[in-house]
XYZ file of C-alpha atoms in Angstrom:
374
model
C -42.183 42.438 -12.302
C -44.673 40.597 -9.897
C -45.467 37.004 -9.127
C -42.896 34.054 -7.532
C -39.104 34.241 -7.430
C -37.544 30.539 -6.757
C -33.713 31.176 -6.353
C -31.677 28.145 -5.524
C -28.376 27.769 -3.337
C -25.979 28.188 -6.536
C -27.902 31.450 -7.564
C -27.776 33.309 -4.450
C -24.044 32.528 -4.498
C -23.691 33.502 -7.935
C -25.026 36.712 -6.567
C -23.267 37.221 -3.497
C -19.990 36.380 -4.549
C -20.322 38.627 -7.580
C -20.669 41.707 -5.564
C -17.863 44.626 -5.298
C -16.988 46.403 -2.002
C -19.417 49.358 -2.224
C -22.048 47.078 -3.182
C -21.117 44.582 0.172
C -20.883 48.081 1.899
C -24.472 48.721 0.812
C -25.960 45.231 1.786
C -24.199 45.732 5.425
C -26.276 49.461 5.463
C -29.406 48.220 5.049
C -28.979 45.520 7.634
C -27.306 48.107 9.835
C -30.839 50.205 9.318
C -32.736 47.096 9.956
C -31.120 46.700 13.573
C -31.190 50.127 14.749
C -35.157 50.010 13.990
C -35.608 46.417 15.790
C -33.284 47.976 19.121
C -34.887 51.720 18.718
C -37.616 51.822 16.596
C -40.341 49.891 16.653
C -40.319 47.163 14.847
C -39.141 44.442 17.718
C -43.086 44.466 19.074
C -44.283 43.452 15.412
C -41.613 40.125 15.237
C -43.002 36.781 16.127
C -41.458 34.765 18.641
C -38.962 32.103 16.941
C -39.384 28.421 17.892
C -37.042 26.174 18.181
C -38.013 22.244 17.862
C -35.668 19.268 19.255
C -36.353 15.802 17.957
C -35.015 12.486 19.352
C -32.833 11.378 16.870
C -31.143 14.880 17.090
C -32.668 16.552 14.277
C -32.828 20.488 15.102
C -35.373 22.993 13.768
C -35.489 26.331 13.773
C -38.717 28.251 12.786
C -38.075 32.314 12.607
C -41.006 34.335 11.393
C -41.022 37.820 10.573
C -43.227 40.940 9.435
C -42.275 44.531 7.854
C -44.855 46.989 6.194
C -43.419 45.660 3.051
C -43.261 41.771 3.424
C -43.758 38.883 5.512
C -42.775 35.978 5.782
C -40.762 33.519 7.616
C -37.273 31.226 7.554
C -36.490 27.256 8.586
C -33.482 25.531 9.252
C -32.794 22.351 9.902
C -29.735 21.095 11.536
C -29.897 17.724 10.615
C -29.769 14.540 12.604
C -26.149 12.866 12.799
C -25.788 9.868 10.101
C -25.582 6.577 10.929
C -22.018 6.939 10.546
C -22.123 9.634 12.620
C -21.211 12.833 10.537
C -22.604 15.645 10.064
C -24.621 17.206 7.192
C -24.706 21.243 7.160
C -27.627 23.201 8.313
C -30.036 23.440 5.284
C -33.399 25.609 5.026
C -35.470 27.869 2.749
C -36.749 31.717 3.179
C -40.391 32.340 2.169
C -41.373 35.924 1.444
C -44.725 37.362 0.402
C -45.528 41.163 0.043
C -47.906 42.859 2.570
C -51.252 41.586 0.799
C -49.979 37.833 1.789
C -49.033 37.274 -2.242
C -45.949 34.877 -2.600
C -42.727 37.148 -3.794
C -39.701 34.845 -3.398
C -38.491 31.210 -2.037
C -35.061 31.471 -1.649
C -33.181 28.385 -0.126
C -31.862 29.824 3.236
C -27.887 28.220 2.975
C -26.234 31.041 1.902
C -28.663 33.795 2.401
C -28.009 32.671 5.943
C -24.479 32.344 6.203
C -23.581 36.294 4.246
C -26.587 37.714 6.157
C -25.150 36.517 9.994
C -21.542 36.894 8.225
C -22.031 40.521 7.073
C -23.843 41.352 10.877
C -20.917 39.863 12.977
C -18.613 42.223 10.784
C -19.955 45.106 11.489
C -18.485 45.799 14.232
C -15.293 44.480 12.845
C -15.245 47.393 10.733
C -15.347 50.272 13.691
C -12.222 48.727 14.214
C -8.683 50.526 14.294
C -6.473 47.379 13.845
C -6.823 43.917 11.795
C -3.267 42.624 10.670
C -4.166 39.147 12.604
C -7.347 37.276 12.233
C -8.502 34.050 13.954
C -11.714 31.957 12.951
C -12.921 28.804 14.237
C -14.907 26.791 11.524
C -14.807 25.402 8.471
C -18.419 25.482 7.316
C -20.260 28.160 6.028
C -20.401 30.445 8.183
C -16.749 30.423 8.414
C -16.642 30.561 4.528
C -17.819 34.020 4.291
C -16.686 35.369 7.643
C -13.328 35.202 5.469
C -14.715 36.331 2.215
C -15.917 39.447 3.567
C -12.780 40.412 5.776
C -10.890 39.966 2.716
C -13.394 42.036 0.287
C -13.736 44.589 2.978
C -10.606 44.791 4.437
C -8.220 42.740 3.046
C -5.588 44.729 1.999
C -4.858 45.580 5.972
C -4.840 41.775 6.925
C -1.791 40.535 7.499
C -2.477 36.548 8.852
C -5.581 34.441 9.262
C -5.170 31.210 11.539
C -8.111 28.704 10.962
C -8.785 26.394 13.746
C -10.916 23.176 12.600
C -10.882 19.451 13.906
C -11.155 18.242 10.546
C -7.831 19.380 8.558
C -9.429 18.180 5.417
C -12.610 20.717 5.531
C -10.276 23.525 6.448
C -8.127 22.960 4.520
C -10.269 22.428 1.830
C -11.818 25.897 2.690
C -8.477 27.651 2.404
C -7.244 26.622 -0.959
C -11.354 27.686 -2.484
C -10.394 30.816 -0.740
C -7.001 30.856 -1.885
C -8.527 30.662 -5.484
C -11.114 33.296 -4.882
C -9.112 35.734 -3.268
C -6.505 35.363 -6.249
C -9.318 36.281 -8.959
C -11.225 39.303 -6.855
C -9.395 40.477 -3.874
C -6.127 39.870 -4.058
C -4.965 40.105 -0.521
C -1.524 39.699 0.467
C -2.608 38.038 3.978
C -1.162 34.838 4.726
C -3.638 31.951 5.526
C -3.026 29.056 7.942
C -4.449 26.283 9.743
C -3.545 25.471 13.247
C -4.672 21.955 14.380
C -5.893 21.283 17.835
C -5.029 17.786 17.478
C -1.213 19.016 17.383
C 1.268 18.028 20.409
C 1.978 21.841 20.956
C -1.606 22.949 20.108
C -2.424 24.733 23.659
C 1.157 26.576 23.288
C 0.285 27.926 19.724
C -3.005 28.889 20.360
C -2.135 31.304 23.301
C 0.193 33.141 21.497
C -1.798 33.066 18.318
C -4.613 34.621 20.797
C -1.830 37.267 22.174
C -1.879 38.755 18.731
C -5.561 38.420 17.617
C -7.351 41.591 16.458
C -10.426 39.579 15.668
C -11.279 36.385 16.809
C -14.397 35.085 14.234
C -16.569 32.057 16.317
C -18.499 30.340 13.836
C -18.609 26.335 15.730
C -22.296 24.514 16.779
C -20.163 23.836 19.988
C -21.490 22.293 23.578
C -18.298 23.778 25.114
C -16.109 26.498 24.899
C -13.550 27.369 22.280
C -10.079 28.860 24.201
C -9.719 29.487 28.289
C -11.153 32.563 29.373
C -7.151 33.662 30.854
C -5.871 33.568 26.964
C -7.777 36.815 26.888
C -8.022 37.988 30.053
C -4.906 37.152 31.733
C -2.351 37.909 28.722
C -0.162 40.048 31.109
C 2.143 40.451 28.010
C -0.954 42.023 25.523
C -0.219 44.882 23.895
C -3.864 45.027 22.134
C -7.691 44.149 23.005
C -9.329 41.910 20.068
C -12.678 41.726 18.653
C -14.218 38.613 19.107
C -17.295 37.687 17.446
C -19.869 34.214 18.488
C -22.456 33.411 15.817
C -21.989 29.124 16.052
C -24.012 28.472 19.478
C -28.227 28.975 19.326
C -29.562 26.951 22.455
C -28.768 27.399 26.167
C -26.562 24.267 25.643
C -24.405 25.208 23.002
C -21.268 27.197 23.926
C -18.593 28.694 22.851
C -16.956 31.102 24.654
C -15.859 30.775 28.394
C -18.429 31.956 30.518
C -15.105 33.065 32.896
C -15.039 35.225 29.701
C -18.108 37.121 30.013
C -18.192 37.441 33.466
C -14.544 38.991 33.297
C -16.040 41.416 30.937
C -19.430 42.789 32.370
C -17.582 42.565 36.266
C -14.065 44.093 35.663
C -13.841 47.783 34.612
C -10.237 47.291 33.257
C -11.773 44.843 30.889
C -14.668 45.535 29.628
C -16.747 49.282 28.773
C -20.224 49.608 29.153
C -22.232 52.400 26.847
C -25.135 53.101 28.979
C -24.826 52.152 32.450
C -21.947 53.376 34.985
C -21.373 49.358 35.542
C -18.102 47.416 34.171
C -18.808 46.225 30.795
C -21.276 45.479 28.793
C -21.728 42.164 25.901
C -22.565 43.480 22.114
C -25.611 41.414 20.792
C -27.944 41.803 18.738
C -31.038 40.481 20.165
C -31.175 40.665 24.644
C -34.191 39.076 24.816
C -33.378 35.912 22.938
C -29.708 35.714 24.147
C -30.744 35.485 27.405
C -32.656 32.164 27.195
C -31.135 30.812 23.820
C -27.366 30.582 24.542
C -25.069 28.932 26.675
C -22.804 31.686 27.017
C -25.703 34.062 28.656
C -26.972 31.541 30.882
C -23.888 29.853 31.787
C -22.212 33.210 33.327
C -25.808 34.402 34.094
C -25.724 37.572 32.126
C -28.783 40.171 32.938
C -30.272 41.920 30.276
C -28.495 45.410 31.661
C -25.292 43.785 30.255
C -25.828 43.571 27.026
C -25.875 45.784 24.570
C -27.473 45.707 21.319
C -26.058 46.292 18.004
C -28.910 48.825 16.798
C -28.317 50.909 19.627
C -24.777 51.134 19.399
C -26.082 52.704 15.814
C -27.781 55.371 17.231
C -25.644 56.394 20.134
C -22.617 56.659 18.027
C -24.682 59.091 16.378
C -26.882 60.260 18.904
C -25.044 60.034 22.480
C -25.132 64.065 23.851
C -22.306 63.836 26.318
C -18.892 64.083 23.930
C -16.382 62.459 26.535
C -19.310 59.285 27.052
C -18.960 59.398 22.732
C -15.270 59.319 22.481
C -15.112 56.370 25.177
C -17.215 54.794 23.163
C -15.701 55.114 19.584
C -13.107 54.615 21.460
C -14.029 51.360 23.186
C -15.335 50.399 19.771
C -12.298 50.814 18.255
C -9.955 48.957 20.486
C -11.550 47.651 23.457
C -12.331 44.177 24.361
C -15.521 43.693 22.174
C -17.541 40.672 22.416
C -20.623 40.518 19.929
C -22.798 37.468 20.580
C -24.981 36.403 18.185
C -28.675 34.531 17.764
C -30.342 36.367 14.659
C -32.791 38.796 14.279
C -35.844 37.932 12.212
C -36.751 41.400 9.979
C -32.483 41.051 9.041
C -33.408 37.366 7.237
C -36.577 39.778 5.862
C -34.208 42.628 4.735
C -31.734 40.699 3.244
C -33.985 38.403 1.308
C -35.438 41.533 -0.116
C -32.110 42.769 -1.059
C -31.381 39.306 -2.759
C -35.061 39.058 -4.236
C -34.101 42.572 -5.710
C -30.568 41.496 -6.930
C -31.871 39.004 -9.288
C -34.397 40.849 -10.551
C -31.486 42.799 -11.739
C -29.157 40.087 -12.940
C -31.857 38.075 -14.545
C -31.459 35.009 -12.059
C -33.590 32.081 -10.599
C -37.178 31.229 -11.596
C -39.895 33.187 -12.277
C -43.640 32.107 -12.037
C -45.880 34.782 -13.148
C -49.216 33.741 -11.766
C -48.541 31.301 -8.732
């Protein structure tokens, strides 16, 4: 069927949210793919630069365009200006494919095509790991939303506690009982669900030794400074595990949130961190060097260099490809239950891949507009 698809925000959910674990599985393979060819292959020369436009008022725009054989195209999204009032609307855009002629395929409206497709990257690898009884995310929004969704789908059954930290106990708390309700109709996960308030008179205190026990620590905050001290990672003398600890929430070199004592404890200190390539400390997991290194806080804060950071797609093929076994086992190993930080900015052809994959979806289920000749 050719011509137009027009899918709105409610039908990509209907979509998403509809989908069983080998299905979810299959979405996260063929953005898995999609990496390893930007990092290895050579589809990172044929990706635009993204731009990223600042108004007064504090509007912020983000304009990510991106090319395959297959498709082109190109997403925008707005993080809009405070109100008057001063709150905050969510980040809002649209996804605008055409096929490799330059004929419009599908306009998709980017909200949750954005949220599962970052979602679904930053668990990846979440799910190379051994252990995930206690979870921690910061966020309420939707980033946060799915983050949870897709633990719970994927590995739910193993999850034993998830600790949401929010300033605003209404939105999280808001977001836990929808969850509550979803997970009670699909995925039925005994994991207990919390929310810790930082507002709380022993909120430092509970934090820590929430931290102590964190397998995976989800960031998922628009922050200007960071989440937790560096030392409730670093300097838990008492730690009996490493966590995972993923940061999607910060896009611009003044958004933050994780210490930069963090990083710099991690790419400097061989007991803490593991690097896959080079014979130096550790190394950062991200999916995209070149725009970390300019577009977040965290990289130029604790001035990371590029030879620190290691991307996603390559981790792909070396856990596949790497010749020397004892380098492979350190790093399935590493993988597994190191101290893994994945930082986070986007990669174009993933927004391309997974609007495909969506485009494709509700061909299948019969959903969102159709325009024949447009």
């Amino acid at each position: 069927m050719s011509g137009l698809t027009v899918l709105s925000d409610s039908a990509v959910h209907r979509l998403l949210i509809g989908l069983s674990k080998d299905e979810i599985i299959a979405f996260q393979a063929s953005l898995s793919k999609c990496l390893q060819g930007f990092s290895v292959g050579t589809e990172r020369q044929y990706q635009p630069t993204p731009g990223i436009i600042n108004r007064p008022n504090g509007q912020k725009t983000l304009f990510r365009p991106f090319t395959s054989p297959t498709a082109v195209g190109t997403k925008i999204i707005v993080d809009p200006a405070p109100k008057s009032d001063n709150t905050k609307l969510p980040l809002q855009g649209v996804v605008a494919l055409c096929d490799e002629n330059g004929l419009p395929k599908g306009i998709i409206n980017g909200g949750e095509l954005t949220g599962y497709r970052t979602s679904l990257i930053a668990i990846i690898p979440y799910m190379w790991r051994r252990n995930t009884e206690n979870v921690v995310v910061y966020g309420s929004g939707k980033q946060a939303l799915w983050h949870i969704r897709l633990m719970l789908a994927l590995r739910g059954m193993e999850i034993k506690t998830i600790t949401v930290v929010n300033r605003s106990e209404s939105r999280a708390r808001e977001m836990l009982d929808k969850i509550a309700q979803e997970n009670a109709a699909q995925w039925k996960s005994s994991a207990t669900m919390e929310y810790l308030n930082p507002s709380g008179s022993n909120f430092e205190q509970s934090l820590k030794g929430i931290l102590a026990e964190a397998d995976a620590i989800f960031c998922t905050v628009p922050s200007y400074e960071p989440l937790f001290p560096a030392e409730y990672i670093l300097n838990q003398g008492k730690r009996t595990k490493s966590p995972y600890i993923s940061a999607i929430g910060s896009w611009q070199s003044n958004m933050i949130e994780l210490d930069p004592a963090l990083i710099k404890g991690i790419v400097n200190d061989a007991e803490n961190g593991f690097h896959p390539e080079h014979g130096s400390a550790g190394a950062i997991l991200v999916d995209d060097r070149t725009t970390i290194l300019t577009h977040t806080g965290e990289a130029v804060k604790s001035e990371l260099k590029l030879d620190d950071m290691v991307e996603v797609g390559k981790i792909f093929y070396l856990r596949e490809n790497e010749p020397d076994k004892t380098q492979k086992e350190k790093l399935n190993q590493w993988l597994a239950e190191g101290l893994v930080v994945y930082k986070s900015v986007g990669v174009s052809v993933t927004d391309l891949a997974a609007g495909e994959r969506i485009l494709a979806l509700a061909k299948e289920h019969n959903l969102g507009v159709h325009i024949e000749d447009f």
